[in-house]
Coordinates of C-alpha atoms in Angstrom, one line a residue:
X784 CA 134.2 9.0 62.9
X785 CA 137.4 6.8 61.2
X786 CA 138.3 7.6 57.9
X787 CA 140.3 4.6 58.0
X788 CA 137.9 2.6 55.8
X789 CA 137.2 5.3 53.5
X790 CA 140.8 5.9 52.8
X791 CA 141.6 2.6 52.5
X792 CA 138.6 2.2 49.8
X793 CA 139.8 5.2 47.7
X794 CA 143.5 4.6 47.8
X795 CA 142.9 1.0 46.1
X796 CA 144.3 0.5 42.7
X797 CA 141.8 0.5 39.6
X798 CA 140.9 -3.5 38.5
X799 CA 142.3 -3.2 35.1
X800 CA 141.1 -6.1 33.8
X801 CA 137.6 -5.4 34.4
X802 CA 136.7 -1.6 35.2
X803 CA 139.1 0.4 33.1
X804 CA 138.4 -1.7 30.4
X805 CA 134.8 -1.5 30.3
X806 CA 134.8 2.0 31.3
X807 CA 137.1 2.8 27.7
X808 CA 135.1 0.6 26.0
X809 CA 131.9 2.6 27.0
X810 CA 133.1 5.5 25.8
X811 CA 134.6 4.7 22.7
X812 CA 131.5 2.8 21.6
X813 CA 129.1 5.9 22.0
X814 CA 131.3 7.7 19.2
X815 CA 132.9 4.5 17.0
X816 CA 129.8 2.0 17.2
X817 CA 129.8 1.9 13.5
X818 CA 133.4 1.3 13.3
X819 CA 132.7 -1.6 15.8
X820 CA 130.3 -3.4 14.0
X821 CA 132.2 -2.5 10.6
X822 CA 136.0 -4.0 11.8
X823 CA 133.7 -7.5 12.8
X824 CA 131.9 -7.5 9.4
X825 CA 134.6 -6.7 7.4
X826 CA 136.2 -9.8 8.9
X827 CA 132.8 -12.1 8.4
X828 CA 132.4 -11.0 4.9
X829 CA 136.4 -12.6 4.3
X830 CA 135.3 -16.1 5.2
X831 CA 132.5 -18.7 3.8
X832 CA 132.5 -20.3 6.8
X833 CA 134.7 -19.7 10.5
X834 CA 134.8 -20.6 14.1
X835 CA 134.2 -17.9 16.6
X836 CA 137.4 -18.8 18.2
X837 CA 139.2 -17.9 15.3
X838 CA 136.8 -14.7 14.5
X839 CA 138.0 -14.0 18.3
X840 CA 141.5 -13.8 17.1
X841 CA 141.0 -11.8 13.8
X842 CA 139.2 -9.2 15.8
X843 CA 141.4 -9.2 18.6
X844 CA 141.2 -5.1 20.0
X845 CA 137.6 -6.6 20.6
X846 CA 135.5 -7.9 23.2
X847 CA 134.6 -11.6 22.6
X848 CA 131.2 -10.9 24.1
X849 CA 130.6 -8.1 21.4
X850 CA 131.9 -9.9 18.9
X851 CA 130.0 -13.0 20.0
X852 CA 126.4 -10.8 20.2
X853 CA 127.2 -9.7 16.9
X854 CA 127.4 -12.9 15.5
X855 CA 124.1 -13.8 17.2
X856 CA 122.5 -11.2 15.6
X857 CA 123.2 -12.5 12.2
X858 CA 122.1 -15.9 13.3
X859 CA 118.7 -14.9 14.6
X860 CA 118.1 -12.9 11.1
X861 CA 118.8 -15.2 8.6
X862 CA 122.2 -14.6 7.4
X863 CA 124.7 -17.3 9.5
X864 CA 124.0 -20.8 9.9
X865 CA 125.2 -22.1 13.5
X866 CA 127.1 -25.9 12.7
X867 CA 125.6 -27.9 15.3
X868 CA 127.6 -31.1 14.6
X869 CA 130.5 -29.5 15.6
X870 CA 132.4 -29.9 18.6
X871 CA 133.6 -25.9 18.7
X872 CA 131.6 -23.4 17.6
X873 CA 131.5 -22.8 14.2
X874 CA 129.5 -20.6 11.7
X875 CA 129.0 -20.5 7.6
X876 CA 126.8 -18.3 5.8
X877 CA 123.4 -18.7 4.9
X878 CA 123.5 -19.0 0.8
X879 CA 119.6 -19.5 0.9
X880 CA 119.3 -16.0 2.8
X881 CA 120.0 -14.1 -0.6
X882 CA 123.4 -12.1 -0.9
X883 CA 124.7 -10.3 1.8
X884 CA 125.2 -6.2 1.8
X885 CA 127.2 -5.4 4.8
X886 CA 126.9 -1.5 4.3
X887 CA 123.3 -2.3 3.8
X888 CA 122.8 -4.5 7.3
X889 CA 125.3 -2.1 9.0
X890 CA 122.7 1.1 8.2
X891 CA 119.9 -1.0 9.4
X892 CA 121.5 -2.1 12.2
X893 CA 123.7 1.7 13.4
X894 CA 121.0 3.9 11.9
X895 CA 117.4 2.6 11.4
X896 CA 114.9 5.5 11.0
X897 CA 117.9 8.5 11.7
X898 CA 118.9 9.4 8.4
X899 CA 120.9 12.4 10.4
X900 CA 122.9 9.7 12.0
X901 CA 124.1 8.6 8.6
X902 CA 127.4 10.2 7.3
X903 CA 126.8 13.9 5.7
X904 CA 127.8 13.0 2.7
X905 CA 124.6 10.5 2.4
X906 CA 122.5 12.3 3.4
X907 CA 119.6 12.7 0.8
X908 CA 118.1 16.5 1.5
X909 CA 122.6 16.9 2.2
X910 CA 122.9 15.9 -1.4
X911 CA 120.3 18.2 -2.5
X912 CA 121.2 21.3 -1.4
X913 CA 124.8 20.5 -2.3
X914 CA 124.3 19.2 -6.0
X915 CA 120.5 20.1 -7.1
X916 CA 117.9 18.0 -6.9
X917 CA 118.1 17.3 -10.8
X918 CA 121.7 15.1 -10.0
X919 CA 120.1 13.0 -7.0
X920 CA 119.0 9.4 -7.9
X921 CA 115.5 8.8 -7.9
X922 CA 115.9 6.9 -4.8
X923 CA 117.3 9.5 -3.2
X924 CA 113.8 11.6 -4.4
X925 CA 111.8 9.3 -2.6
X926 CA 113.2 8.7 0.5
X927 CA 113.0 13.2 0.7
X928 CA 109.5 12.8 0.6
X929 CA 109.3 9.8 3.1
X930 CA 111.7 11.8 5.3
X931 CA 111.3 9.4 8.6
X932 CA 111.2 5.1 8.5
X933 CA 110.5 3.0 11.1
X934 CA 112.4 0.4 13.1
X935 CA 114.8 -1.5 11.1
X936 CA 114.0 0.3 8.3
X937 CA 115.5 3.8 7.1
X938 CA 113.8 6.4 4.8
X939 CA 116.8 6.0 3.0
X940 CA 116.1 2.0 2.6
X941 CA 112.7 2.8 1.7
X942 CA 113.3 5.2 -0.7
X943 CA 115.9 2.3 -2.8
X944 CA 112.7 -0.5 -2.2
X945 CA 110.0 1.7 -4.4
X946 CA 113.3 2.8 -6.6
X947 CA 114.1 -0.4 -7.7
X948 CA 110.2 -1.4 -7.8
X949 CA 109.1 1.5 -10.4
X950 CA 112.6 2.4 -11.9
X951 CA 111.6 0.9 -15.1
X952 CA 108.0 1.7 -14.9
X953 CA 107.6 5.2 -13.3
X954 CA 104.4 6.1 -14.9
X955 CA 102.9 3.4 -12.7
X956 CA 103.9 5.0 -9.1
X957 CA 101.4 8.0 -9.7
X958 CA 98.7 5.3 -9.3
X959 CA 100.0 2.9 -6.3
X960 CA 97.7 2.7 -3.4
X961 CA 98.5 3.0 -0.2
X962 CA 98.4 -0.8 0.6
X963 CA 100.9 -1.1 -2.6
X964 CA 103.6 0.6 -1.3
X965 CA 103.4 -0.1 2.1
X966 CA 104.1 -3.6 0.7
X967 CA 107.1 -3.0 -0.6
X968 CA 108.4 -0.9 2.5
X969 CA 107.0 -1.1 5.5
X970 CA 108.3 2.6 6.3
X971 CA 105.7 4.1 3.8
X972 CA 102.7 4.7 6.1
X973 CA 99.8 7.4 5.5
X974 CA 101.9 10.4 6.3
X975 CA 104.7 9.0 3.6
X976 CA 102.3 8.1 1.1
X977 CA 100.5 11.6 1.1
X978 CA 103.8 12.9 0.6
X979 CA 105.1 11.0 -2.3
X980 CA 101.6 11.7 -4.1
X981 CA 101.3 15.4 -3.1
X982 CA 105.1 15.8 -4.9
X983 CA 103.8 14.1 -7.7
X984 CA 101.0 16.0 -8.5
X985 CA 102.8 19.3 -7.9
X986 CA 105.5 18.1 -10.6
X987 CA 102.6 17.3 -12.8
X988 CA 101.3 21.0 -12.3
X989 CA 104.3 22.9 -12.6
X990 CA 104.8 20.9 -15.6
X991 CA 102.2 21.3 -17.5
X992 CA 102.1 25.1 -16.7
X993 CA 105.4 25.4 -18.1
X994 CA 104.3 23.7 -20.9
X995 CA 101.3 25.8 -21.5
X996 CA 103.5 29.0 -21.2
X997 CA 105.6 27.5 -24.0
X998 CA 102.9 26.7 -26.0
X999 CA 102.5 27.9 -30.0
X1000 CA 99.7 28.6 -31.8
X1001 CA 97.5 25.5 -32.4
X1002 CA 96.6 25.2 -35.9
X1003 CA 96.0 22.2 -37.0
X1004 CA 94.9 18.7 -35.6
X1005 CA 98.4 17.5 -35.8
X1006 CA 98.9 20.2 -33.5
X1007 CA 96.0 19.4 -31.1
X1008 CA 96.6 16.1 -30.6
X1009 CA 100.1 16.5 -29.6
X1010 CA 99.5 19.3 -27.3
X1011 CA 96.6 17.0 -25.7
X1012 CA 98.6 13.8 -25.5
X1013 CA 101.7 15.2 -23.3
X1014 CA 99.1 18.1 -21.6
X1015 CA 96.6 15.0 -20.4
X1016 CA 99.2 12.5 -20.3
X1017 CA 97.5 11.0 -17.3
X1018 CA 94.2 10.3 -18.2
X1019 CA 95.7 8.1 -21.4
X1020 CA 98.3 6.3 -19.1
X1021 CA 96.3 6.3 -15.4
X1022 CA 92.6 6.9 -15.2
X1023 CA 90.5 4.2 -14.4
X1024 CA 87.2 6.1 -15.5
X1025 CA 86.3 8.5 -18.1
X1026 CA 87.2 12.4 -17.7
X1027 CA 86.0 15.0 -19.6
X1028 CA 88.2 18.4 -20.2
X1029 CA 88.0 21.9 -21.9
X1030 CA 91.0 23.6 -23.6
X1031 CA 90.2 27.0 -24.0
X1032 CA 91.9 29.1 -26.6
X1033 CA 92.1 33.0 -27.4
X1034 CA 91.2 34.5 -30.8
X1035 CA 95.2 33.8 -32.0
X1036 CA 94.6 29.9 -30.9
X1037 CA 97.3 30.0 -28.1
X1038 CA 96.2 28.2 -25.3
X1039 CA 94.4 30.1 -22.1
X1040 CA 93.9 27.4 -19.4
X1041 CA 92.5 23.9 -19.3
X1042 CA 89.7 23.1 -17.8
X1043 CA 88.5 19.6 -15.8
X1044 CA 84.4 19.0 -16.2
X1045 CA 83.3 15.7 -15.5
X1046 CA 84.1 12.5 -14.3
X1047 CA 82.0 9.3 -15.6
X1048 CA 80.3 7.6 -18.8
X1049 CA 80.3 10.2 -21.4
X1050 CA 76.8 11.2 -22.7
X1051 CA 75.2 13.8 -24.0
X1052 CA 73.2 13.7 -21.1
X1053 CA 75.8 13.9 -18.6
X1054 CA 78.2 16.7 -20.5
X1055 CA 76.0 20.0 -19.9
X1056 CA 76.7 23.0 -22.1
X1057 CA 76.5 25.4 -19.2
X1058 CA 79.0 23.1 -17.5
X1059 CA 81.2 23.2 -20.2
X1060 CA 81.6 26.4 -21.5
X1061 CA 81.3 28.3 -18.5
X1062 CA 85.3 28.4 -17.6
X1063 CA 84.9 29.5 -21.2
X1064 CA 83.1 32.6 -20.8
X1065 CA 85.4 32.8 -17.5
X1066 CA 88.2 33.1 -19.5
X1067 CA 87.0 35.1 -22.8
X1068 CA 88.0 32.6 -24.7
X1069 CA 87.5 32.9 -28.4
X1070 CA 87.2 28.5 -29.2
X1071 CA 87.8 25.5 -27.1
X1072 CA 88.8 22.0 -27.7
X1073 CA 87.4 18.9 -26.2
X1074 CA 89.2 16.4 -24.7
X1075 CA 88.1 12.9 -23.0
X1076 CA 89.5 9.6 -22.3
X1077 CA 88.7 5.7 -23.4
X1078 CA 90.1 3.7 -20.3
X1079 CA 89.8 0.7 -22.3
X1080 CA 92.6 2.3 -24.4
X1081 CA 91.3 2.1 -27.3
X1082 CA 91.3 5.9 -28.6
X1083 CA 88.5 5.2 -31.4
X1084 CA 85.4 8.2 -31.2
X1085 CA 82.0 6.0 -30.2
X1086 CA 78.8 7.0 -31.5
X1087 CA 78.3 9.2 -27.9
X1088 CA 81.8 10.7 -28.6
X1089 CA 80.4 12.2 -32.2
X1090 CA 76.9 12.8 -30.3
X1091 CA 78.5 15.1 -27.2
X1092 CA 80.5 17.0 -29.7
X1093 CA 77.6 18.1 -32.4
X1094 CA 75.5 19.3 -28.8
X1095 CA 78.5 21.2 -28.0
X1096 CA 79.0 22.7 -31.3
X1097 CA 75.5 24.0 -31.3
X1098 CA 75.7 25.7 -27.8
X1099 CA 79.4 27.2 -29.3
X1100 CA 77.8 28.5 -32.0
X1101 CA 74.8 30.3 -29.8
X1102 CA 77.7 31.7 -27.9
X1103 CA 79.5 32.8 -30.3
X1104 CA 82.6 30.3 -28.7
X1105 CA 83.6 28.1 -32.0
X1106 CA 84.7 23.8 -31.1
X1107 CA 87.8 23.6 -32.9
X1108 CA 88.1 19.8 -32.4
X1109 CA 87.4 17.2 -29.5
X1110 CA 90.7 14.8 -29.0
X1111 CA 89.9 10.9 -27.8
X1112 CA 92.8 9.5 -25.9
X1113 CA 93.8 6.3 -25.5
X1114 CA 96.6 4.4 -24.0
X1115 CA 99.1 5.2 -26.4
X1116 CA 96.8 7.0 -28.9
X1117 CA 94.9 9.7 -29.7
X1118 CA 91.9 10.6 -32.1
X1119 CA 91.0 13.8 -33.7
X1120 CA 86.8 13.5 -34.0
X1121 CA 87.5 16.3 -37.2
X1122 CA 89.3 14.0 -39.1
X1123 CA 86.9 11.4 -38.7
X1124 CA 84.1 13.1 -39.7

């Protein structure tokens, strides 16, 4: 067999204006695509308006066919308006399109759902084992509990949507369906919005059993309606229905546990005694307080309100458990039925 041919074929020189080239170019853009992108952006971001033969020349350690693909890009989503009545090919920025963040379109664009492929220092869950959770942003917060987005759309990107949504109303998020949020990000499916509501609700828990801990005597109905409007904070500011709940109380009035009983129109007929003062016996408690909401937000005791509480006080009395008040909340307010009466 002649080696001739084969020889020949591996003694030729390299084509260095093609092969080399492309070959150093494939390699450097598996480790610097950001930095890519980033050098032809920076440049776009100088300039109102340009034509690609000049952008060609600004980002001249380039390829013209990346840089042209590039520009593309922005012209298929909005951002750069191609000049059609020109006889080169020129380019100005879409001003309709909304402002232009080129860290923001660059993240889409290098990173989409990967937060891990964003720098370290960026990184939310990063952040918060290096500086406590109590010094992330609450953006940060939420795009933890997202913790994966979706095609051209980060966790991270998500978590600064709902942020700048419920950053001035947070009281409302606790309440946002499904179909609410997944309006504002696309990224927040089931598995995401589980998540953000499960963390909530263990906040709310943890809070309130650290405030229960901390927790004086309660001896007056100044006293009880405070406790009752930061305890049930929730039912004044988010239920869409009336709750009813039990305080119960030891024989020094400090606060045992709290109790959830009903949901729905409060009656007498609805509110049982042996429903009611059964976590009471449970926890050998000495008196209880009552506690329901208005959703219309008006906290003002009804005729039922006064009605439930003089049944209850009876059955108290029978087992020797004494009603020190019931507490009507309302959005914003609060009413002490003993001080109306």
């Amino acid at each position: 067999m002649s080696m001739g041919p084969l020889l020949t074929e591996l003694n030729r020189p390299a084509n260095i204006g093609e092969s080399t080239i492309s070959a150093n170019h494939d390699k450097s853009g598996s480790g610097n695509r950001y930095e890519r992108y980033k050098a032809v952006v920076d440049q776009l971001v100088e300039r109102t308006d340009f034509a690609l033969a000049d952008l060609y020349q600004a980002c001249n350690r380039e390829r013209p066919a990346f840089v042209t693909r590039l520009v593309n890009e922005l012209v298929e989503t909005g951002w750069l308006l191609r000049e059609n009545s020109s006889p080169s090919e020129n380019y100005r920025w879409n001003k309709g399109r909304g402002e232009f963040s080129a860290s923001r379109w660059l993240d889409e664009k290098m990173f989409g759902t990967q937060i891990k492929e964003s720098p370290q220092h960026d990184r939310p869950r990063e952040r918060l084992i290096a500086v406590g959770p109590e010094n992330l942003r609450l953006a940060e917060l939420l795009a933890i509990l997202i913790r994966s987005g979706r095609p051209g759309e980060s966790a991270v990107m998500s978590g600064e949507k709902l942020a700048r949504e419920y950053q001035s109303r947070l009281q409302d998020l606790p309440s946002a369906g499904r179909g609410e949020l997944k309006s504002i990000s696309p990224a927040v499916d089931v598995t995401a919005w589980c998540q953000i509501m499960a963390g909530i609700e263990l906040g709310r828990r943890i809070a309130a059993l650290s405030e229960r801990s901390a927790m004086c005597r309660i001896t007056s109905a100044a006293e009880t309606i405070e406790f009752c409007r930061k305890h049930f904070a929730r039912l004044a500011s988010d239920s869409r229905q009336e709750e009813f709940h039990l305080v119960t109380l030891d024989t020094k009035n400090q606060v045992i546990d709290t109790h959830p009983i009903t949901v729905g129109t409060l009656d007498a007929s609805l509110v049982h005694p042996r429903e009611v003062f059964r976590p009471a016996i449970k926890d050998a408690a000495a008196s209880v307080i009552l506690v329901h909401n208005h959703p219309s937000g008006d906290a003002t005791p009804s005729k039922e309100d006064f009605a439930v509480t003089r049944r209850l006080e009876s059955a108290g009395e029978l087992l020797g458990i004494k009603v020190l008040d019931h507490i009507v909340l309302g959005n914003g307010s609060a009413s002490s039925i003993r001080e109306h009466e």
